[in-house]
PDB file of C-alpha atoms in Angstrom:
ATOM      1  CA  UNK O   1       9.503  45.790  -3.436  1.00 53.00           C
ATOM      2  CA  UNK O   2       5.864  44.831  -2.894  1.00 56.00           C
ATOM      3  CA  UNK O   3       5.798  43.006  -6.262  1.00 56.00           C
ATOM      4  CA  UNK O   4       8.936  41.052  -5.364  1.00 52.00           C
ATOM      5  CA  UNK O   5       7.439  40.009  -2.012  1.00 45.00           C
ATOM      6  CA  UNK O   6       4.201  38.905  -3.705  1.00 44.00           C
ATOM      7  CA  UNK O   7       6.162  36.900  -6.276  1.00 43.00           C
ATOM      8  CA  UNK O   8       8.269  35.187  -3.600  1.00 46.00           C
ATOM      9  CA  UNK O   9       5.205  34.368  -1.487  1.00 45.00           C
ATOM     10  CA  UNK O  10       3.395  32.917  -4.513  1.00 45.00           C
ATOM     11  CA  UNK O  11       6.443  30.841  -5.472  1.00 46.00           C
ATOM     12  CA  UNK O  12       6.728  29.443  -1.940  1.00 46.00           C
ATOM     13  CA  UNK O  13       3.038  28.574  -1.856  1.00 43.00           C
ATOM     14  CA  UNK O  14       3.255  26.843  -5.242  1.00 45.00           C
ATOM     15  CA  UNK O  15       6.355  24.846  -4.284  1.00 41.00           C
ATOM     16  CA  UNK O  16       4.762  23.626  -1.035  1.00 41.00           C
ATOM     17  CA  UNK O  17       1.699  22.458  -2.982  1.00 42.00           C
ATOM     18  CA  UNK O  18       3.920  20.619  -5.475  1.00 39.00           C
ATOM     19  CA  UNK O  19       5.800  18.981  -2.582  1.00 41.00           C
ATOM     20  CA  UNK O  20       2.528  17.870  -0.944  1.00 42.00           C
ATOM     21  CA  UNK O  21       1.262  16.490  -4.276  1.00 44.00           C
ATOM     22  CA  UNK O  22       4.527  14.577  -4.808  1.00 48.00           C
ATOM     23  CA  UNK O  23       4.366  13.113  -1.289  1.00 48.00           C
ATOM     24  CA  UNK O  24       0.809  11.920  -1.920  1.00 51.00           C
ATOM     25  CA  UNK O  25       1.849  10.353  -5.233  1.00 58.00           C
ATOM     26  CA  UNK O  26       4.805   8.481  -3.699  1.00 86.00           C
ATOM     27  CA  UNK O  27       2.736   7.132  -0.791  1.00 94.00           C
ATOM     28  CA  UNK O  28       0.569   4.035  -1.087  1.00 97.00           C
ATOM     29  CA  UNK O  29      -1.693   2.235   1.336  1.00 98.00           C
ATOM     30  CA  UNK O  30      -3.721  -0.939   1.306  1.00 98.00           C
ATOM     31  CA  UNK O  31      -6.917  -0.350  -0.676  1.00 98.00           C
ATOM     32  CA  UNK O  32     -10.182   0.340   1.106  1.00 98.00           C
ATOM     33  CA  UNK O  33     -12.735  -2.449   0.749  1.00 97.00           C
ATOM     34  CA  UNK O  34     -15.057  -0.360  -1.429  1.00 97.00           C
ATOM     35  CA  UNK O  35     -12.193   0.363  -3.874  1.00 98.00           C
ATOM     36  CA  UNK O  36     -11.524  -3.337  -4.577  1.00 97.00           C
ATOM     37  CA  UNK O  37     -13.488  -4.957  -7.386  1.00 95.00           C
ATOM     38  CA  UNK O  38     -13.766  -8.591  -8.362  1.00 92.00           C
ATOM     39  CA  UNK O  39     -12.908  -8.373 -12.066  1.00 92.00           C
ATOM     40  CA  UNK O  40     -13.240 -12.102 -12.691  1.00 87.00           C
ATOM     41  CA  UNK O  41     -14.098 -15.105 -10.588  1.00 84.00           C
ATOM     42  CA  UNK O  42     -11.615 -14.946  -7.714  1.00 88.00           C
ATOM     43  CA  UNK O  43      -9.569 -12.112  -9.280  1.00 92.00           C
ATOM     44  CA  UNK O  44      -9.485  -8.803  -7.402  1.00 95.00           C
ATOM     45  CA  UNK O  45      -8.175  -5.411  -8.495  1.00 98.00           C
ATOM     46  CA  UNK O  46      -7.794  -1.876  -7.132  1.00 98.00           C
ATOM     47  CA  UNK O  47      -5.997   1.243  -8.336  1.00 97.00           C
ATOM     48  CA  UNK O  48      -3.139   2.821  -6.400  1.00 96.00           C
ATOM     49  CA  UNK O  49      -1.436   6.214  -6.696  1.00 95.00           C
ATOM     50  CA  UNK O  50       1.526   4.717  -8.576  1.00 93.00           C
ATOM     51  CA  UNK O  51       0.267   1.383  -9.807  1.00 95.00           C
ATOM     52  CA  UNK O  52      -2.200  -1.438  -9.415  1.00 97.00           C
ATOM     53  CA  UNK O  53      -3.241  -3.858  -6.690  1.00 98.00           C
ATOM     54  CA  UNK O  54      -4.126  -7.357  -7.839  1.00 97.00           C
ATOM     55  CA  UNK O  55      -4.792 -10.673  -6.151  1.00 96.00           C
ATOM     56  CA  UNK O  56      -6.360 -14.046  -6.797  1.00 93.00           C
ATOM     57  CA  UNK O  57      -7.907 -16.626  -4.528  1.00 88.00           C
ATOM     58  CA  UNK O  58      -7.349 -20.325  -4.932  1.00 78.00           C
ATOM     59  CA  UNK O  59     -10.997 -20.927  -4.085  1.00 69.00           C
ATOM     60  CA  UNK O  60     -12.331 -19.283  -7.233  1.00 60.00           C
ATOM     61  CA  UNK O  61     -15.339 -21.598  -7.321  1.00 61.00           C
ATOM     62  CA  UNK O  62     -16.872 -20.227  -4.123  1.00 60.00           C
ATOM     63  CA  UNK O  63     -20.325 -18.775  -4.737  1.00 62.00           C
ATOM     64  CA  UNK O  64     -19.608 -15.718  -2.617  1.00 63.00           C
ATOM     65  CA  UNK O  65     -16.164 -14.226  -3.056  1.00 77.00           C
ATOM     66  CA  UNK O  66     -17.117 -10.924  -1.434  1.00 86.00           C
ATOM     67  CA  UNK O  67     -14.397  -9.293   0.647  1.00 92.00           C
ATOM     68  CA  UNK O  68     -15.690  -8.983   4.209  1.00 94.00           C
ATOM     69  CA  UNK O  69     -12.849  -7.235   6.038  1.00 97.00           C
ATOM     70  CA  UNK O  70      -9.216  -6.176   6.055  1.00 98.00           C
ATOM     71  CA  UNK O  71      -6.828  -8.545   7.822  1.00 98.00           C
ATOM     72  CA  UNK O  72      -3.230  -7.280   7.622  1.00 98.00           C
ATOM     73  CA  UNK O  73      -0.328  -5.972   5.545  1.00 98.00           C
ATOM     74  CA  UNK O  74       3.227  -7.307   5.477  1.00 98.00           C
ATOM     75  CA  UNK O  75       6.687  -5.954   4.656  1.00 98.00           C
ATOM     76  CA  UNK O  76       9.862  -8.061   4.908  1.00 98.00           C
ATOM     77  CA  UNK O  77      13.448  -6.968   5.516  1.00 97.00           C
ATOM     78  CA  UNK O  78      16.553  -9.175   5.494  1.00 96.00           C
ATOM     79  CA  UNK O  79      18.402  -7.155   8.156  1.00 93.00           C
ATOM     80  CA  UNK O  80      18.366  -3.646   9.631  1.00 89.00           C
ATOM     81  CA  UNK O  81      20.491  -2.185   6.810  1.00 92.00           C
ATOM     82  CA  UNK O  82      18.783  -3.930   3.878  1.00 95.00           C
ATOM     83  CA  UNK O  83      15.858  -2.526   1.875  1.00 96.00           C
ATOM     84  CA  UNK O  84      12.255  -3.240   2.868  1.00 97.00           C
ATOM     85  CA  UNK O  85      10.165  -5.277   0.404  1.00 97.00           C
ATOM     86  CA  UNK O  86       6.397  -4.935   0.429  1.00 97.00           C
ATOM     87  CA  UNK O  87       4.641  -8.324   0.443  1.00 97.00           C
ATOM     88  CA  UNK O  88       0.862  -7.936   0.416  1.00 98.00           C
ATOM     89  CA  UNK O  89      -2.368  -6.688   1.902  1.00 99.00           C
ATOM     90  CA  UNK O  90      -4.547  -9.544   3.130  1.00 98.00           C
ATOM     91  CA  UNK O  91      -8.357  -9.460   3.145  1.00 97.00           C
ATOM     92  CA  UNK O  92     -10.904 -11.853   4.619  1.00 95.00           C
ATOM     93  CA  UNK O  93     -13.441 -13.555   2.364  1.00 90.00           C
ATOM     94  CA  UNK O  94     -16.262 -15.789   3.558  1.00 81.00           C
ATOM     95  CA  UNK O  95     -15.762 -19.273   5.039  1.00 80.00           C
ATOM     96  CA  UNK O  96     -12.376 -18.487   6.580  1.00 84.00           C
ATOM     97  CA  UNK O  97     -10.717 -17.835   3.203  1.00 88.00           C
ATOM     98  CA  UNK O  98      -8.408 -14.935   2.360  1.00 93.00           C
ATOM     99  CA  UNK O  99      -7.068 -13.093  -0.657  1.00 95.00           C
ATOM    100  CA  UNK O 100      -3.710 -11.297  -0.757  1.00 97.00           C
ATOM    101  CA  UNK O 101      -3.382  -8.224  -2.949  1.00 98.00           C
ATOM    102  CA  UNK O 102       0.082  -7.407  -4.241  1.00 97.00           C
ATOM    103  CA  UNK O 103       1.164  -4.007  -5.524  1.00 97.00           C
ATOM    104  CA  UNK O 104       2.795  -3.478  -8.932  1.00 95.00           C
ATOM    105  CA  UNK O 105       4.256  -0.124  -9.982  1.00 94.00           C
ATOM    106  CA  UNK O 106       2.955   1.397 -13.218  1.00 91.00           C
ATOM    107  CA  UNK O 107       6.335   0.936 -14.899  1.00 84.00           C
ATOM    108  CA  UNK O 108       6.755  -2.598 -13.467  1.00 73.00           C
ATOM    109  CA  UNK O 109      10.202  -1.813 -12.067  1.00 81.00           C
ATOM    110  CA  UNK O 110      11.450  -3.255  -8.803  1.00 87.00           C
ATOM    111  CA  UNK O 111      10.957  -1.046  -5.795  1.00 91.00           C
ATOM    112  CA  UNK O 112      11.533  -0.963  -2.080  1.00 95.00           C
ATOM    113  CA  UNK O 113       9.446   0.752   0.578  1.00 96.00           C
ATOM    114  CA  UNK O 114       9.590   2.618   3.863  1.00 97.00           C
ATOM    115  CA  UNK O 115       6.809   2.404   6.403  1.00 97.00           C
ATOM    116  CA  UNK O 116       4.739   5.511   7.135  1.00 97.00           C
ATOM    117  CA  UNK O 117       2.874   6.154  10.369  1.00 96.00           C
ATOM    118  CA  UNK O 118       2.488   4.393  13.683  1.00 97.00           C
ATOM    119  CA  UNK O 119       0.473   1.347  12.614  1.00 98.00           C
ATOM    120  CA  UNK O 120       3.405  -0.838  11.529  1.00 98.00           C
ATOM    121  CA  UNK O 121       4.787  -3.243  14.135  1.00 98.00           C
ATOM    122  CA  UNK O 122       8.200  -4.909  13.890  1.00 97.00           C
ATOM    123  CA  UNK O 123       8.522  -8.613  14.638  1.00 96.00           C
ATOM    124  CA  UNK O 124      10.227 -11.850  13.635  1.00 95.00           C
ATOM    125  CA  UNK O 125       9.401 -13.027  10.129  1.00 94.00           C
ATOM    126  CA  UNK O 126       9.859 -16.261   8.203  1.00 93.00           C
ATOM    127  CA  UNK O 127      13.352 -17.696   7.592  1.00 94.00           C
ATOM    128  CA  UNK O 128      15.000 -15.304  10.060  1.00 94.00           C
ATOM    129  CA  UNK O 129      13.783 -12.175   8.259  1.00 96.00           C
ATOM    130  CA  UNK O 130      12.298  -9.158  10.012  1.00 96.00           C
ATOM    131  CA  UNK O 131       8.606  -8.581   9.323  1.00 97.00           C
ATOM    132  CA  UNK O 132       6.734  -5.325   9.636  1.00 98.00           C
ATOM    133  CA  UNK O 133       3.019  -5.951   9.905  1.00 97.00           C
ATOM    134  CA  UNK O 134       0.024  -3.669  10.035  1.00 98.00           C
ATOM    135  CA  UNK O 135      -3.176  -5.107  11.485  1.00 97.00           C
ATOM    136  CA  UNK O 136      -6.179  -4.301  13.684  1.00 97.00           C
ATOM    137  CA  UNK O 137      -6.747  -1.050  11.796  1.00 98.00           C
ATOM    138  CA  UNK O 138      -8.274   0.269   8.578  1.00 98.00           C
ATOM    139  CA  UNK O 139      -6.391  -0.636   5.380  1.00 98.00           C
ATOM    140  CA  UNK O 140      -5.715   3.017   4.549  1.00 97.00           C
ATOM    141  CA  UNK O 141      -3.671   3.280   7.784  1.00 98.00           C
ATOM    142  CA  UNK O 142      -1.181   0.737   6.400  1.00 99.00           C
ATOM    143  CA  UNK O 143       0.824   3.328   4.481  1.00 98.00           C
ATOM    144  CA  UNK O 144       4.226   3.047   2.869  1.00 98.00           C
ATOM    145  CA  UNK O 145       6.416   5.213   0.676  1.00 97.00           C
ATOM    146  CA  UNK O 146       7.792   3.927  -2.624  1.00 95.00           C
ATOM    147  CA  UNK O 147      11.601   4.096  -2.832  1.00 92.00           C
ATOM    148  CA  UNK O 148      12.830   3.691  -6.405  1.00 75.00           C
TER     149      UNK O 148
END
């Protein structure tokens, strides 16, 4: 009986760890500033749990393309019953310029998202869409779950 109880307890502990690991793998957030690298003039990259963040600036000839701060993240939704589509994470460069990083899944398939946490605010978006935006916080607080 004691062996059976030990086995069941170990199995439950293992399955909860697997569930926590899976949740972490399916959740993304805007990259922290120190995780973003400029891999070419005006081309920025960061790794995600399930893919890659990449963005380019149109002002690639600026002498200083250093990212200074996080600005916002954006998700669009056509209506309340339609899927949410992640748009970008926006970062401030020098001289009033910005770069938007977009997320691509490792397998390059289309995906939708669900917001995670309290930092997303719902508001009117372009062309009558609904926009969820995350701003005035750290980029890692702008979390979302990948829905495949």
